[in-house]
PDB file of C-alpha atoms in Angstrom:
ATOM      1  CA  UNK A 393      -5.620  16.304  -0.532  1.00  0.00           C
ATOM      2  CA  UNK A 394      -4.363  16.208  -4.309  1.00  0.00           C
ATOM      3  CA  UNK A 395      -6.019  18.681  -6.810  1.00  0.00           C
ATOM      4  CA  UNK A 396      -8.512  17.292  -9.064  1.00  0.00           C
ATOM      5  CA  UNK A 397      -9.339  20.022 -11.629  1.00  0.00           C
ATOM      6  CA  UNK A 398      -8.797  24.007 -12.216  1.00  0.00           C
ATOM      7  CA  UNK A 399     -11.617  26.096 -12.229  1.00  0.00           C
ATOM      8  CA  UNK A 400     -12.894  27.326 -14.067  1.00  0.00           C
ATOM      9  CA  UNK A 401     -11.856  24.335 -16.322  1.00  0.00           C
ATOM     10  CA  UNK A 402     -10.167  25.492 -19.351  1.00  0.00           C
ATOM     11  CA  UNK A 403      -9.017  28.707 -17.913  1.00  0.00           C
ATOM     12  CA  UNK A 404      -5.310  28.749 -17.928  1.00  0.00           C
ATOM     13  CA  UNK A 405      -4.310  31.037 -15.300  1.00  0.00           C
ATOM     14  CA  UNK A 406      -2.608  31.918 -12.423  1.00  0.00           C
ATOM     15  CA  UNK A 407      -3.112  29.568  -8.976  1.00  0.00           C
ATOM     16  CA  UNK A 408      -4.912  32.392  -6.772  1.00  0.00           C
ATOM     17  CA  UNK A 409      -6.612  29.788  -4.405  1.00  0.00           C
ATOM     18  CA  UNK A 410      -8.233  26.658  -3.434  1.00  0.00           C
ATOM     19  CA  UNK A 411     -11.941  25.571  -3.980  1.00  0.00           C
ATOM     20  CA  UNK A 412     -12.360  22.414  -1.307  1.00  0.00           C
ATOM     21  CA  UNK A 413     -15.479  20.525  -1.609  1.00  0.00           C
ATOM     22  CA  UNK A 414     -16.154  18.069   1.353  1.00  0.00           C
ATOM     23  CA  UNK A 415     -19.278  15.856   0.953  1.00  0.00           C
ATOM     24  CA  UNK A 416     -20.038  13.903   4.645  1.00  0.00           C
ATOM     25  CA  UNK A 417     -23.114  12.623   6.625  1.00  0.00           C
ATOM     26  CA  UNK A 418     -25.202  10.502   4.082  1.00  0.00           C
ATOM     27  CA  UNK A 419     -28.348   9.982   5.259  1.00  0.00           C
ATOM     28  CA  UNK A 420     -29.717   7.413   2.563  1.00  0.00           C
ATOM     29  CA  UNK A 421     -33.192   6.478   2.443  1.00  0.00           C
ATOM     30  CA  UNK A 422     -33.716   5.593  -1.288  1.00  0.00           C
ATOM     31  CA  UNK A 423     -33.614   1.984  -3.162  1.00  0.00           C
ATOM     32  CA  UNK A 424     -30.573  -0.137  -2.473  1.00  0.00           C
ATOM     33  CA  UNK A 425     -27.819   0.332   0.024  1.00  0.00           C
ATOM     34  CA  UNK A 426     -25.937   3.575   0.844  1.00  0.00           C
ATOM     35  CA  UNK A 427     -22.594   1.614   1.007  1.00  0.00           C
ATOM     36  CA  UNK A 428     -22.964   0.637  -3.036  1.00  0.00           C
ATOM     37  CA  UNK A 429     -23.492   4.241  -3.858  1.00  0.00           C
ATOM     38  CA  UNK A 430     -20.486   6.463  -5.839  1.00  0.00           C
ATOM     39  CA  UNK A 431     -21.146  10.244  -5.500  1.00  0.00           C
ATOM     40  CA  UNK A 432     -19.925  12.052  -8.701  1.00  0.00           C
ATOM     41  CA  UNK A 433     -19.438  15.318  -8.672  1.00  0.00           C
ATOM     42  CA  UNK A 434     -18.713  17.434 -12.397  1.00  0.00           C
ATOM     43  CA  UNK A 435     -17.984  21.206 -12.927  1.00  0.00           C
ATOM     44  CA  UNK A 436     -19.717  23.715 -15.293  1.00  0.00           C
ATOM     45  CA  UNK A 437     -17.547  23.172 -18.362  1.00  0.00           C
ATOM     46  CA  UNK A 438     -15.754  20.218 -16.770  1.00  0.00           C
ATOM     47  CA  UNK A 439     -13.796  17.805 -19.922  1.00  0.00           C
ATOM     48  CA  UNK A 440     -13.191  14.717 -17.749  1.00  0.00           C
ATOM     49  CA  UNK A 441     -16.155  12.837 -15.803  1.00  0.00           C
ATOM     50  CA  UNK A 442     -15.664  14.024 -12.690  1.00  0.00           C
ATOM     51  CA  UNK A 443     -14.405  13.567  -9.328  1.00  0.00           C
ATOM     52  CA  UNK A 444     -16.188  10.207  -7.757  1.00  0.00           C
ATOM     53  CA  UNK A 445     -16.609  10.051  -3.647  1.00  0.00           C
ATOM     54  CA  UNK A 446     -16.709   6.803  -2.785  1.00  0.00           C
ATOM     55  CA  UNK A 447     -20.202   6.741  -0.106  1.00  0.00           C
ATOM     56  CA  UNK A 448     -18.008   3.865   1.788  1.00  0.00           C
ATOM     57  CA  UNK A 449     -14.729   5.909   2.737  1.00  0.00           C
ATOM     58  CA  UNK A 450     -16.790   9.039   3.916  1.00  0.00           C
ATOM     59  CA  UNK A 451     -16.368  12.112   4.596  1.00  0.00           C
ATOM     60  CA  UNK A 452     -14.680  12.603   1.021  1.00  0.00           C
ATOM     61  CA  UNK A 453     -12.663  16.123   0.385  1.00  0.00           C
ATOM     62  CA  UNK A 454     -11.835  17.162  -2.993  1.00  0.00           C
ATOM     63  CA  UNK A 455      -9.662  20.220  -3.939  1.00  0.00           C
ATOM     64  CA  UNK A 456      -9.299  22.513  -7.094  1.00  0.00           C
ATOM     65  CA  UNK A 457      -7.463  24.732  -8.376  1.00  0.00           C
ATOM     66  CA  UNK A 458      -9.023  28.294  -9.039  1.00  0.00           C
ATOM     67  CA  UNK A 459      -7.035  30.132 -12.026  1.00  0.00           C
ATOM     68  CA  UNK A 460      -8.635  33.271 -12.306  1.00  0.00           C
ATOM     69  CA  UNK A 461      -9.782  36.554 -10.183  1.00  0.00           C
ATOM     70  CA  UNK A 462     -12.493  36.620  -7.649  1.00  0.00           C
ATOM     71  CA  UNK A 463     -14.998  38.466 -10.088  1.00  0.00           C
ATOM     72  CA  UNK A 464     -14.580  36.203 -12.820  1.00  0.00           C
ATOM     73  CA  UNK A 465     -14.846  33.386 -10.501  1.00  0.00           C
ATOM     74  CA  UNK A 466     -18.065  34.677  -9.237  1.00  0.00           C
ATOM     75  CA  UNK A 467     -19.357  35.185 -12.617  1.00  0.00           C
ATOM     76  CA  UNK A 468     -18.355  31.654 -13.585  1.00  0.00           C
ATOM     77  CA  UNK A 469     -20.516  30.201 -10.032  1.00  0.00           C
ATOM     78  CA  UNK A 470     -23.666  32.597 -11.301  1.00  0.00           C
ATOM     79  CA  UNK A 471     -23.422  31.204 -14.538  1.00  0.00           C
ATOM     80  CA  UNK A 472     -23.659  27.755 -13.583  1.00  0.00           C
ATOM     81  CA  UNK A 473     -25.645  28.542 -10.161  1.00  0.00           C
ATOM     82  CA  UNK A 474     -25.867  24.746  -9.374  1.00  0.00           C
ATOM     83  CA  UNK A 475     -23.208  21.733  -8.621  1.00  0.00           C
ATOM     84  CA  UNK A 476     -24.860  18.874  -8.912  1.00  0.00           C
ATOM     85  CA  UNK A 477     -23.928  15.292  -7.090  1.00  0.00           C
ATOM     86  CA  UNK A 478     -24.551  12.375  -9.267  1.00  0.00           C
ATOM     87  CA  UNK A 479     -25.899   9.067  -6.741  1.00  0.00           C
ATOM     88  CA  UNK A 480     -24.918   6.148  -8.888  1.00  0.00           C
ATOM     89  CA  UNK A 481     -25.344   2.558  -7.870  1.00  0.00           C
ATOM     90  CA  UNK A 482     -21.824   1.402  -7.988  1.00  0.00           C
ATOM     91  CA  UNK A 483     -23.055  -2.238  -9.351  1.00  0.00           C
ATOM     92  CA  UNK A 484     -25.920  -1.414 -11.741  1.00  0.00           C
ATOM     93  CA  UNK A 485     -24.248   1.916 -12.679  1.00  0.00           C
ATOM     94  CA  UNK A 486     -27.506   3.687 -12.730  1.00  0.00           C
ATOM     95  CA  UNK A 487     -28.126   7.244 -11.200  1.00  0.00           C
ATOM     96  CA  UNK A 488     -30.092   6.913  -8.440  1.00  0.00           C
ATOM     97  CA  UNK A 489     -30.758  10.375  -7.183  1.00  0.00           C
ATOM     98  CA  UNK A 490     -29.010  13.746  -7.390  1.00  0.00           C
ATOM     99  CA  UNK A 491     -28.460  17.039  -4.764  1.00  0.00           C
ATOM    100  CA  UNK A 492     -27.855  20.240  -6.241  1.00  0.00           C
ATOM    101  CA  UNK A 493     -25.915  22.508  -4.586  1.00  0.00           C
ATOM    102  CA  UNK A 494     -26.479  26.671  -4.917  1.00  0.00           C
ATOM    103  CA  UNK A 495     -22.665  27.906  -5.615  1.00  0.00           C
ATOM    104  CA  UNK A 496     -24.011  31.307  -6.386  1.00  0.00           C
ATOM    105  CA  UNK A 497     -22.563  32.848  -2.820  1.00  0.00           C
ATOM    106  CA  UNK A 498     -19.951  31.083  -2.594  1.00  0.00           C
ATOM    107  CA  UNK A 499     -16.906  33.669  -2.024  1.00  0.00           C
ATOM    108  CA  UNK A 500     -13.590  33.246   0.062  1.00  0.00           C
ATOM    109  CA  UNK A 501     -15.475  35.425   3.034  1.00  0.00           C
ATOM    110  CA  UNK A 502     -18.798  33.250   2.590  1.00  0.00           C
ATOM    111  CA  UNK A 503     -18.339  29.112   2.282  1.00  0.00           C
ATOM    112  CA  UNK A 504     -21.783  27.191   1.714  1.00  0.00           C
ATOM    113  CA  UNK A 505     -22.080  24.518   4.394  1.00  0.00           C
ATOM    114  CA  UNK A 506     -25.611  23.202   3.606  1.00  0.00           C
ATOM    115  CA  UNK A 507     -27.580  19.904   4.181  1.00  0.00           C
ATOM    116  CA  UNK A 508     -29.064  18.746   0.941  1.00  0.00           C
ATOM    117  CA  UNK A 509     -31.743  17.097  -0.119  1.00  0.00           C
ATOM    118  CA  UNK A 510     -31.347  14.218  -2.885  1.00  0.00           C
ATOM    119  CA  UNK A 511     -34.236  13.501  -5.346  1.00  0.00           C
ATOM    120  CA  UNK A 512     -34.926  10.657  -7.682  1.00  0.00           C
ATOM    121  CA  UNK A 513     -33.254  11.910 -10.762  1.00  0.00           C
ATOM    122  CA  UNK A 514     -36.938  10.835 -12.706  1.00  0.00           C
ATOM    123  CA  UNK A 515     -39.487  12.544  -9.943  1.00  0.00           C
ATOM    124  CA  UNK A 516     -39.216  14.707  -7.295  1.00  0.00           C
ATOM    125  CA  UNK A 517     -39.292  11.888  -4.514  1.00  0.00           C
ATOM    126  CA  UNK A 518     -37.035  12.463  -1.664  1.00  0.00           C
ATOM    127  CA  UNK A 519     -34.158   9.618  -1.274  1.00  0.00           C
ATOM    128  CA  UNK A 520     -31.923  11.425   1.484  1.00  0.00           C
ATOM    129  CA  UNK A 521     -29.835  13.826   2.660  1.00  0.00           C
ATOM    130  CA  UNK A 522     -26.625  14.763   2.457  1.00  0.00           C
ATOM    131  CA  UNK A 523     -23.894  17.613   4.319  1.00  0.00           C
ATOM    132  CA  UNK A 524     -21.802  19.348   1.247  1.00  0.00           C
ATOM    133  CA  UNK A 525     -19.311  22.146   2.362  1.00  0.00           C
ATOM    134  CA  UNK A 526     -17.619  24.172  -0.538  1.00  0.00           C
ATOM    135  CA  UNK A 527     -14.895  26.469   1.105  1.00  0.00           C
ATOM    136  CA  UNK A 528     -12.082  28.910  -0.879  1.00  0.00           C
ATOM    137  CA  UNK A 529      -9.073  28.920   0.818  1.00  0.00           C
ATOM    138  CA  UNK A 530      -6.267  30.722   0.282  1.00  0.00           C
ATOM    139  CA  UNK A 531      -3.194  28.962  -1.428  1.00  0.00           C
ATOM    140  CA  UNK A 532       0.520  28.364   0.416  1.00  0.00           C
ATOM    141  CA  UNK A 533       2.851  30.612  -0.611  1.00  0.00           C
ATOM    142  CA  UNK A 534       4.744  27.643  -1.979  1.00  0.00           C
ATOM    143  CA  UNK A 535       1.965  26.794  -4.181  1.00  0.00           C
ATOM    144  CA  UNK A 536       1.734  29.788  -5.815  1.00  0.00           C
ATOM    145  CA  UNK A 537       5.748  29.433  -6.637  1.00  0.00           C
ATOM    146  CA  UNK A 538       5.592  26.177  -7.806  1.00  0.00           C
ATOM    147  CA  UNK A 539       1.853  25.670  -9.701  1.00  0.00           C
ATOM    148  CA  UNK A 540       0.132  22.495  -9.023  1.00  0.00           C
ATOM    149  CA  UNK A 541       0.090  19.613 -11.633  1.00  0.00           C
ATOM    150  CA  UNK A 542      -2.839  17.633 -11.747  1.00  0.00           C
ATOM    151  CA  UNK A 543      -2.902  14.014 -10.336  1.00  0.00           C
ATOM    152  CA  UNK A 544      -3.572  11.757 -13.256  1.00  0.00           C
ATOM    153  CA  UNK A 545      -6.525   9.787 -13.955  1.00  0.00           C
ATOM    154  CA  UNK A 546      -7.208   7.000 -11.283  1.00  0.00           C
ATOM    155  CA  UNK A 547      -9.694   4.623 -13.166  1.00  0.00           C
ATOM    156  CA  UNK A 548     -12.040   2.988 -11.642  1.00  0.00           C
ATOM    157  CA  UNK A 549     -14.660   0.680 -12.861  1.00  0.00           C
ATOM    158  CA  UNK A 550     -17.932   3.126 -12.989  1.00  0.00           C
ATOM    159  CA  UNK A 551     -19.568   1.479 -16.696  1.00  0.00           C
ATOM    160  CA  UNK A 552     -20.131   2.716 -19.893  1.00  0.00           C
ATOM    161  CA  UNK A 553     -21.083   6.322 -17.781  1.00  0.00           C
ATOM    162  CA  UNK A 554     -18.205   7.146 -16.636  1.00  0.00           C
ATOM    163  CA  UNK A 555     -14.770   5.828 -18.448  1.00  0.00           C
ATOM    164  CA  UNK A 556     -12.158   7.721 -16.770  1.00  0.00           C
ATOM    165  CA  UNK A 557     -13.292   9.261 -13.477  1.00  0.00           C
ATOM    166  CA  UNK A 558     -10.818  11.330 -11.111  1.00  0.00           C
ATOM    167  CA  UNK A 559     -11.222   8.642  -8.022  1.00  0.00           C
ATOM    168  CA  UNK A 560     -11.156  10.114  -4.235  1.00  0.00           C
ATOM    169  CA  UNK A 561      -8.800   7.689  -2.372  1.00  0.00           C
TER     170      UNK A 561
END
């Protein structure tokens, strides 16, 4: 699984450990098709637009790189509280419906495995569900020697919203 971002982004540190976010089980009940749906998913502070599951190759796992201790990484998860998943219709380009996700527990003794619930992103109507895990897991040894580079940009064709996202494959 490559490494998508550092978090928290901007904070130039040493690689202590992995933050793996695995998004699975859509169950879709909102306009169009679940299959023409991208999930994006963008940090607290994030530069780039994201890291974009594709709802057709599921379950998608993205990993990233935590540079900094656990308190300051726990401050940085209280600050922002939520992750939120972008549904965008891959051919209109239009959000569809967002989950937000409750990071504010997550530590490396307590992952968040939770089935969430995605609104409209105009009304509170209820378009689906979907499973999110969010797990820190220690690094390998030979990470920690040799520090992780980021993959580059994979472009993908996601409209005027989203230029350059990082693209699960």
């Amino acid at each position: 699984v490559p490494v998508y971002t550092d978090l928290p982004p901007d904070v130039h540190g040493q690689l202590r450990c992995f933050l793996v976010l695995k998004v699975d089980r859509l169950a879709w009940t909102g306009p169009g098709a679940s299959n023409n749906l991208n999930i994006v998913a963008k940090w607290w502070g994030e530069q780039s637009q994201g890291t974009v599951f594709k709802c057709s190759r599921f379950p998608g796992i993205a990993k990233y790189a935590i540079k900094c201790g656990p308190r300051q990484f726990s401050s940085y998860l209280n600050d922002m509280e939520h992750l939120t998943l972008d549904f965008i219709d891959s051919k209109s380009y239009r959000i569809q419906g967002m989950a937000k996700i409750d990071v504010r527990k997550l530590t490396k003794n307590n992952l968040i495995l939770t089935d969430a619930t995605i609104t409209a992103s105009s009304s509170e109507n209820i378009y689906g569900r979907i499973n999110v895990t969010l797990n820190i897991v220690q690094a390998p040894k030979s990470s920690l020697e040799d520090q992780p580079t980021l993959e580059k940009d994979s472009p993908i064709k996601i409209a005027q919203a989203f230029q350059h996202p990082r693209t699960l494959r």
